Rosetta silent file (secondary structure, phi, psi, omega in degrees, C-alpha in Angstrom):
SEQUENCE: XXXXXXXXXXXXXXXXXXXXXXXXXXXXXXXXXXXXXXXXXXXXXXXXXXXXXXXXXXXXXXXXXXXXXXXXXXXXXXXXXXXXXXXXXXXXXXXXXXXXXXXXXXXXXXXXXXXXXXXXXXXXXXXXXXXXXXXXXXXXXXXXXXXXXXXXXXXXXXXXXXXXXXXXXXXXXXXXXXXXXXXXXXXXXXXXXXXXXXXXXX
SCORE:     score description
SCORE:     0.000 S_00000001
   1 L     0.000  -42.480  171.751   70.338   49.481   64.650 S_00000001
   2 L   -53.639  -65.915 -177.745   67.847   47.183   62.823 S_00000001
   3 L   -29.547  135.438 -165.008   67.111   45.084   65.829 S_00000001
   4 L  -101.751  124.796  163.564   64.043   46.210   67.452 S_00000001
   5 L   -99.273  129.368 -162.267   64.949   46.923   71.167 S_00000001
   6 L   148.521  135.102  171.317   62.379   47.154   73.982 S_00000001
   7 L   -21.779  -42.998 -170.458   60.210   45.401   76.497 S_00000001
   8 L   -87.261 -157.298 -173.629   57.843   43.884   74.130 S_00000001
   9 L  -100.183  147.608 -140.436   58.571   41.047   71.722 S_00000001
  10 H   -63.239  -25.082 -146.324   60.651   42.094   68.523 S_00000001
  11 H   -70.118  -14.312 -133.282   57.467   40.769   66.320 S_00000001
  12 H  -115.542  -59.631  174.921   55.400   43.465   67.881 S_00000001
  13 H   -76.087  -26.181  164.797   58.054   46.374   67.063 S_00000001
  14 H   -70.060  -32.298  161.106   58.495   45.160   63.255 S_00000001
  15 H   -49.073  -40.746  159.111   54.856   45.299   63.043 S_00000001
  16 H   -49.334  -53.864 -169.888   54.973   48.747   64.120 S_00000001
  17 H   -59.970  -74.173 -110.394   57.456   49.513   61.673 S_00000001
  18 H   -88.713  -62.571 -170.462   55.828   47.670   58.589 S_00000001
  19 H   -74.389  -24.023  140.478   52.519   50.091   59.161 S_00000001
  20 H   -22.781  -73.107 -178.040   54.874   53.063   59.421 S_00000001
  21 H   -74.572  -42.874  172.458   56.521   52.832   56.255 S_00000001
  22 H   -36.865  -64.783  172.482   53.133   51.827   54.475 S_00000001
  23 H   -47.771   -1.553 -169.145   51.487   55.485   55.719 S_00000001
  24 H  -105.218  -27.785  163.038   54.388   56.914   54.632 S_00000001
  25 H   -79.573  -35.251  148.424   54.266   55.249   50.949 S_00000001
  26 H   -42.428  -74.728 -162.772   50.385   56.084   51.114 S_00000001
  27 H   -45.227  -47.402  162.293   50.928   59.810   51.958 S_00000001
  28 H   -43.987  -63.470  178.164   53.578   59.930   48.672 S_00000001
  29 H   -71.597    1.142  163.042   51.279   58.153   46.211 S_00000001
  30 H   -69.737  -37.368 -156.074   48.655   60.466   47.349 S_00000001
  31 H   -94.769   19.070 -178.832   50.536   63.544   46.997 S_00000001
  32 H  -113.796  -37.735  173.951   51.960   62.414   43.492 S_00000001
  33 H   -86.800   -0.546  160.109   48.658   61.621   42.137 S_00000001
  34 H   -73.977  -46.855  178.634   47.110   65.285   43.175 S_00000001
  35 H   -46.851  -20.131 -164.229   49.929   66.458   41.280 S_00000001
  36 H   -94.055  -81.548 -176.365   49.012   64.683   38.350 S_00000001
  37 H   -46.980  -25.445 -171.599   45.242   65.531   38.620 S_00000001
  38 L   -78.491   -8.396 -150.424   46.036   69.117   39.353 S_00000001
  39 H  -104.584  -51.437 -165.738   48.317   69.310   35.936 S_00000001
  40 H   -85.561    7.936  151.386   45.812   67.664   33.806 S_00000001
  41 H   -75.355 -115.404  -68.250   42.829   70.489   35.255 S_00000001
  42 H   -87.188  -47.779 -170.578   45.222   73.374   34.385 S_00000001
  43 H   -64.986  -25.129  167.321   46.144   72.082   30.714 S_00000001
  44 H  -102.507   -6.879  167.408   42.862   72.185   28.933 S_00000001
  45 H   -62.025  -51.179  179.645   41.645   74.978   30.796 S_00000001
  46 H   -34.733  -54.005 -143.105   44.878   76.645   29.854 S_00000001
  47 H   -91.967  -70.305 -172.400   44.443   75.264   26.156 S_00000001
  48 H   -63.800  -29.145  142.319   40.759   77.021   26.234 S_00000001
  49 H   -24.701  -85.739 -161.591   41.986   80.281   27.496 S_00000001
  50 H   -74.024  -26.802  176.778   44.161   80.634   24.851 S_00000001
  51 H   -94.794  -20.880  166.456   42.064   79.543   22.018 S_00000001
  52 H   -53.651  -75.684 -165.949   38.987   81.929   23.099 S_00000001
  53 H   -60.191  -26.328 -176.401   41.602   84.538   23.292 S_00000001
  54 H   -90.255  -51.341 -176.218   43.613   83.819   19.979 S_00000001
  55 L   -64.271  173.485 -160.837   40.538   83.077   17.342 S_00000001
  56 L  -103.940  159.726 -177.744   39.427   86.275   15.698 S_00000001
  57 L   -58.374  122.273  167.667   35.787   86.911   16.319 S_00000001
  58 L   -42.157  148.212 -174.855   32.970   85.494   13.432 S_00000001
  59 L   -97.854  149.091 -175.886   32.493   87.999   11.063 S_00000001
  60 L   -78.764  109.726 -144.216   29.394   89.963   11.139 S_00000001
  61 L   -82.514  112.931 -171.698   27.313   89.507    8.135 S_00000001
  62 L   -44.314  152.681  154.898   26.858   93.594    6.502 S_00000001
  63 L   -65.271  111.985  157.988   23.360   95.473    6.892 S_00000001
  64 L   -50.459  147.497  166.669   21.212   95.653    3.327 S_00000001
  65 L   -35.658 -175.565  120.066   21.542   99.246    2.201 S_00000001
  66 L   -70.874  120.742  179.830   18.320  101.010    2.926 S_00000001
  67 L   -39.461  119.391  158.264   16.016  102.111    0.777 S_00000001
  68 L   -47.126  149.939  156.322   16.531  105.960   -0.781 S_00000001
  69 L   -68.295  137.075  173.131   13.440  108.293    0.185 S_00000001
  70 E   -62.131  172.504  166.075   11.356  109.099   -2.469 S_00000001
  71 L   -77.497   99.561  178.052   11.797  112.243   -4.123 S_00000001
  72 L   -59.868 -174.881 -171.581    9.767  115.237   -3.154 S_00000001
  73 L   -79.571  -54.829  156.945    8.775  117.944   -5.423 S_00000001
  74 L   -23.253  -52.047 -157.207   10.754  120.287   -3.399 S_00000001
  75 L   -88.718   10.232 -149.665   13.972  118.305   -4.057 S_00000001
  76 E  -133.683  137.565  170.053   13.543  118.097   -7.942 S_00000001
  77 E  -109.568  139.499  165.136   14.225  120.829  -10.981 S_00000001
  78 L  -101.155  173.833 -157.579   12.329  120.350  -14.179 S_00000001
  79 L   139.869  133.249 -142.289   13.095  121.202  -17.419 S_00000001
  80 E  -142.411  131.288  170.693   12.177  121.156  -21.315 S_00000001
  81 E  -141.062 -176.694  161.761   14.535  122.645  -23.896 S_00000001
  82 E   -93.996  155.701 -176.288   15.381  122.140  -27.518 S_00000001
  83 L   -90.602  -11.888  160.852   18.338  119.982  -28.564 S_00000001
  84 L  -114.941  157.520  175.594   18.422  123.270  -31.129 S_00000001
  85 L  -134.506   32.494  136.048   17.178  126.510  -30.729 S_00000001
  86 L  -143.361  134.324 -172.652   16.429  127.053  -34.386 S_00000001
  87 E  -126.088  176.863 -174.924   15.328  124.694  -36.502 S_00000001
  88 L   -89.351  148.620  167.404   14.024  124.814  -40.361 S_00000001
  89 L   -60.054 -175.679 -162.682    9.754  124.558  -40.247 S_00000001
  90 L    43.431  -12.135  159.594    8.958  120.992  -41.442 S_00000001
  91 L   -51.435  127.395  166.346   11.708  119.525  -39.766 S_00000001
  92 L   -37.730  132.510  145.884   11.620  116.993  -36.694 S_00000001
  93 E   -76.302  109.303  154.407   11.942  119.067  -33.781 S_00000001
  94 E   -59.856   90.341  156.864   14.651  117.368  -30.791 S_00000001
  95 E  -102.596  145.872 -136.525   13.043  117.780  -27.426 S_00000001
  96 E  -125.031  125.117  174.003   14.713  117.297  -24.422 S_00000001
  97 E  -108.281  122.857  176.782   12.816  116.737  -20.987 S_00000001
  98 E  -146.691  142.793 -174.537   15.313  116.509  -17.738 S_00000001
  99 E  -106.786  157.452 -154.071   14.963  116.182  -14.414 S_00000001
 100 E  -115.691  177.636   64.840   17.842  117.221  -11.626 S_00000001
 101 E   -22.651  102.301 -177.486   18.113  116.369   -7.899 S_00000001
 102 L  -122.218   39.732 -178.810   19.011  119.383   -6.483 S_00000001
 103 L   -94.100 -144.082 -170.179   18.094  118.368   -2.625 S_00000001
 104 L  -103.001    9.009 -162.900   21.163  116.853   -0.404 S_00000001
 105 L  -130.222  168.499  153.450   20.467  113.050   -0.350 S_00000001
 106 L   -45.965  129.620  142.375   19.872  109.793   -2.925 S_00000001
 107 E  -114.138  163.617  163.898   16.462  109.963   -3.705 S_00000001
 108 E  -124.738  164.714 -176.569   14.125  107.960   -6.097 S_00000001
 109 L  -156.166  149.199 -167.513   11.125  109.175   -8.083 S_00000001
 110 L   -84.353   81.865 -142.046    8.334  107.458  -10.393 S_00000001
 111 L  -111.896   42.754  166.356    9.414  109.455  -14.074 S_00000001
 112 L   -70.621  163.879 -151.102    6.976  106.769  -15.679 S_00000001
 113 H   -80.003  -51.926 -139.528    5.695  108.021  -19.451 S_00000001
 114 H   -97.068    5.769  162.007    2.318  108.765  -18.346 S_00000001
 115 H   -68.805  -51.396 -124.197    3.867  110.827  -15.672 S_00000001
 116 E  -114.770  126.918 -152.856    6.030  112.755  -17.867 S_00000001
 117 E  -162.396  102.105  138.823    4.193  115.539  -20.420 S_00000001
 118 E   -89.477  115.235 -176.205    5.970  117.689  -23.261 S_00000001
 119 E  -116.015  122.832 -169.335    3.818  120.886  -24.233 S_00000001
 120 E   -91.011  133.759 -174.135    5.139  122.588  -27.477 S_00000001
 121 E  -145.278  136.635 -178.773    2.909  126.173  -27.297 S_00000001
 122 E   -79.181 -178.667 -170.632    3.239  129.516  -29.692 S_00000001
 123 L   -74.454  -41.848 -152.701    4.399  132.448  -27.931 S_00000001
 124 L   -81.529  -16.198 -172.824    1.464  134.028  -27.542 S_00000001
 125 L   104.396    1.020 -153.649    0.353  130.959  -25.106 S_00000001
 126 L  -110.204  130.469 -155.591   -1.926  128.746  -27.092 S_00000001
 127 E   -56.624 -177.605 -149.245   -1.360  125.119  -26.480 S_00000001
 128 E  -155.632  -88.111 -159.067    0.047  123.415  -29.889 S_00000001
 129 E  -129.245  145.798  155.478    1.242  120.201  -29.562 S_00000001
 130 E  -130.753  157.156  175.134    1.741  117.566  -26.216 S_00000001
 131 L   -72.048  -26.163  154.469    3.504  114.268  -26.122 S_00000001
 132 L   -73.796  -21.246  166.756    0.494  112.677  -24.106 S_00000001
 133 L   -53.826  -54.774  137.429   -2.377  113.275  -26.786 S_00000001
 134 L   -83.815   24.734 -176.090   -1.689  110.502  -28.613 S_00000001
 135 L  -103.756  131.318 -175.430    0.374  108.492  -26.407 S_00000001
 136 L  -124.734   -0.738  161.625   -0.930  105.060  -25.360 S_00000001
 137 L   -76.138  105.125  168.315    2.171  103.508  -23.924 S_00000001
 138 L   -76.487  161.045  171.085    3.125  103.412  -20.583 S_00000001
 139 L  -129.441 -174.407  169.575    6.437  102.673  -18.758 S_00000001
 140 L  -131.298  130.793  171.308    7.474  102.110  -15.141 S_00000001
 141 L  -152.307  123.435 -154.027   10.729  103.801  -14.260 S_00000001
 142 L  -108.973   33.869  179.179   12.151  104.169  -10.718 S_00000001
 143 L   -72.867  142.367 -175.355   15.607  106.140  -10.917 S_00000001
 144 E   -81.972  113.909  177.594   17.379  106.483   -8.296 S_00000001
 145 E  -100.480  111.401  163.290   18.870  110.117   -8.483 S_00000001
 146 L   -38.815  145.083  165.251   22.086  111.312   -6.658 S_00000001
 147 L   -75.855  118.099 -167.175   22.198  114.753   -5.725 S_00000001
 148 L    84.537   16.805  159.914   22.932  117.036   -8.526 S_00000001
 149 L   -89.162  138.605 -167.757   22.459  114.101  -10.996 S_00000001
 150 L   -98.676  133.496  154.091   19.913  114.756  -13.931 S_00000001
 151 E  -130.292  119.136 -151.667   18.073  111.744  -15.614 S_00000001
 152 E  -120.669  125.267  107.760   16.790  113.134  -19.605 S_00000001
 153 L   -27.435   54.363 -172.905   14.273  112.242  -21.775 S_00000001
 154 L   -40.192 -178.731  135.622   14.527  112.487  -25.131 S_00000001
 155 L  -179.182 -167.974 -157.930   11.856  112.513  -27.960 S_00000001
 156 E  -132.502   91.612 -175.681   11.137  114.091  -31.527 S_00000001
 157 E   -75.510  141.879 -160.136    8.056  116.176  -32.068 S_00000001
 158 L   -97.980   -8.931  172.333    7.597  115.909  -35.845 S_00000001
 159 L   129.643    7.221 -163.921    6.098  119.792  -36.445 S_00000001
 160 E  -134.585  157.671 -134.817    2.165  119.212  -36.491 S_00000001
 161 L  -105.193  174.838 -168.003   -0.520  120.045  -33.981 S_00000001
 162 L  -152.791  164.015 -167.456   -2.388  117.590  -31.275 S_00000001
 163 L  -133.909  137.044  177.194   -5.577  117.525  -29.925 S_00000001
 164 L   -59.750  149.840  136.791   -6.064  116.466  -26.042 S_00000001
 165 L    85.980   52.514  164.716   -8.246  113.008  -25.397 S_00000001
 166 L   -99.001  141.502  175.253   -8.119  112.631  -29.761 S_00000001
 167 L   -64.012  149.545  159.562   -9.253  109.047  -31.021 S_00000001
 168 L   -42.429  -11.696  176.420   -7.192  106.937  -32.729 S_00000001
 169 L   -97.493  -24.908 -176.695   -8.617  108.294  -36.060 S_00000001
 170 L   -82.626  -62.477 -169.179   -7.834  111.752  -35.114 S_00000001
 171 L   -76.724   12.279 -172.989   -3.776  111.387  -34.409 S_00000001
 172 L  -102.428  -11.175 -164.726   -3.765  109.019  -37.647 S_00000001
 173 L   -78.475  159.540  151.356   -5.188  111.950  -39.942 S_00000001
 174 L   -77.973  158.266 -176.672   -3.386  114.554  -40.950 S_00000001
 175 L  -133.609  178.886 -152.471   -3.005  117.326  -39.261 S_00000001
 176 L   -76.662  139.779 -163.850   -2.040  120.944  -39.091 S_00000001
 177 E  -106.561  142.554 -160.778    2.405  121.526  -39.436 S_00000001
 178 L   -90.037  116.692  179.045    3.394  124.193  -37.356 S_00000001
 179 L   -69.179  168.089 -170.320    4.592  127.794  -39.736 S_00000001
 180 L   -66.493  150.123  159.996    7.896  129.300  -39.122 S_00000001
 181 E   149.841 -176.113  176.277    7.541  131.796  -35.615 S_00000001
 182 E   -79.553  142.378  175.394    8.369  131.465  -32.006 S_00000001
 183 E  -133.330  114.476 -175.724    7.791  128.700  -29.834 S_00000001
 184 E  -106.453  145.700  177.443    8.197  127.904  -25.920 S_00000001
 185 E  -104.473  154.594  145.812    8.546  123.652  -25.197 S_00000001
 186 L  -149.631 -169.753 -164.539    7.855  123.298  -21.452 S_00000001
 187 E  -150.304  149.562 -164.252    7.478  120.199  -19.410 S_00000001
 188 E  -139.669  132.657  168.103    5.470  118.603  -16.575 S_00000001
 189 E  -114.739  106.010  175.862    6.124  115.197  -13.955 S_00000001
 190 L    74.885 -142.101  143.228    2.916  114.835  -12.058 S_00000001
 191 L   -34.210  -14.179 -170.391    2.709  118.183  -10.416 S_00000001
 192 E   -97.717  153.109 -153.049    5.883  119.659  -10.979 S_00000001
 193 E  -148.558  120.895 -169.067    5.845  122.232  -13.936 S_00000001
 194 L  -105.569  156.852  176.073    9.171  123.295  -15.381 S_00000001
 195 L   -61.748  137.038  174.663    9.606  127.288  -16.802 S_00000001
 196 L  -113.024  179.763 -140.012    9.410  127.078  -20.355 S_00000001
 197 E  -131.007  126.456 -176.572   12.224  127.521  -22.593 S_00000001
 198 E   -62.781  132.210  145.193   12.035  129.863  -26.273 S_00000001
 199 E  -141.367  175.746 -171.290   12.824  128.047  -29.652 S_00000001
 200 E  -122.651  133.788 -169.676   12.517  129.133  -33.053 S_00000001
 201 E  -110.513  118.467  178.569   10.744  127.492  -36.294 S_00000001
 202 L   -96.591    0.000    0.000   12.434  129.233  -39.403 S_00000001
């Protein structure tokens, strides 16, 4: 069966063979190393696939708030009471200045002191006393107001009259103490002008 049979001479038919079986051991180590090459494409593509699909996204770094709107005039209640609403004459008076939000959003508003004006008046209308006649301090104050949140001012009027634009010589003097009667406090921020509110000096 080995024996090469056939007209020519055997060296001629082994020769034949010998390049036979090479292609045929070529075509096999060809197709074993595509197999190979093809395995070791698939695995890191596979491998990136899956980690692109599996990590969770970077997280997205939040939006600063925004800035509240200032407050318009519109959006804002004034108001000036007494922290009593009789008091003995000679007596401190507690007055109370407070301002509301009543629109629908966070707003902010500039309530700095030389904004802000308490006018103590007799009933009859005749101006009295203000919290700005002798006041030479200022503040800066920015609150931010919520809707239906109030921010109040206290202070203490001590009972004795004021003079607008008076010198430093003028509020150090004495001056005139307010007699027992009726009194309205009322209160002013900028422009806005609160209703004013009855107390009593006994």
């Amino acid at each position: 069966m080995l024996d090469p049979i056939g007209p020519l001479r055997p060296e001629v038919y082994w020769r034949r063979r010998a390049v036979a079986f090479g292609a045929v051991l070529l075509a096999i180590a060809l197709a074993v190393w595509g197999v190979i090459a093809l395995a070791g494409a698939l695995v890191p593509a596979a491998s990136q696939q899956a980690g692109t699909h599996g990590a969770a996204p970077p997280p997205q770094a939040a939006a600063p708030p925004a800035a509240p709107p200032a407050c318009g005039d519109r959006d804002l209640r004034i108001t000036a009471e007494p922290v009593r609403p009789e008091i003995p004459a000679g007596e401190p008076v507690g007055l109370r200045m407070v301002i509301t939000n009543t629109g629908p959003v966070d707003c902010v508003r500039d309530t700095g002191r030389m904004l802000r004006e308490v006018v103590v008046s007799t009933a009859d209308g005749k101006r009295f006393w203000s919290s700005n006649d002798c006041q030479t301090e200022s503040s800066n104050e920015m609150p931010v107001l919520a809707p239906g949140e109030s921010v109040r001012n206290e202070l203490e009027w001590t009972g004795v009259a004021s003079t607008p634009e008076a010198s430093p010589e003028q509020c150090a003097a004495k001056r005139e103490t307010a007699p027992a009667g009726d009194y309205v406090v009322g209160a002013r921020l900028g422009g806005l002008i609160s209703q004013p509110t009855p107390f009593r000096l006994t």
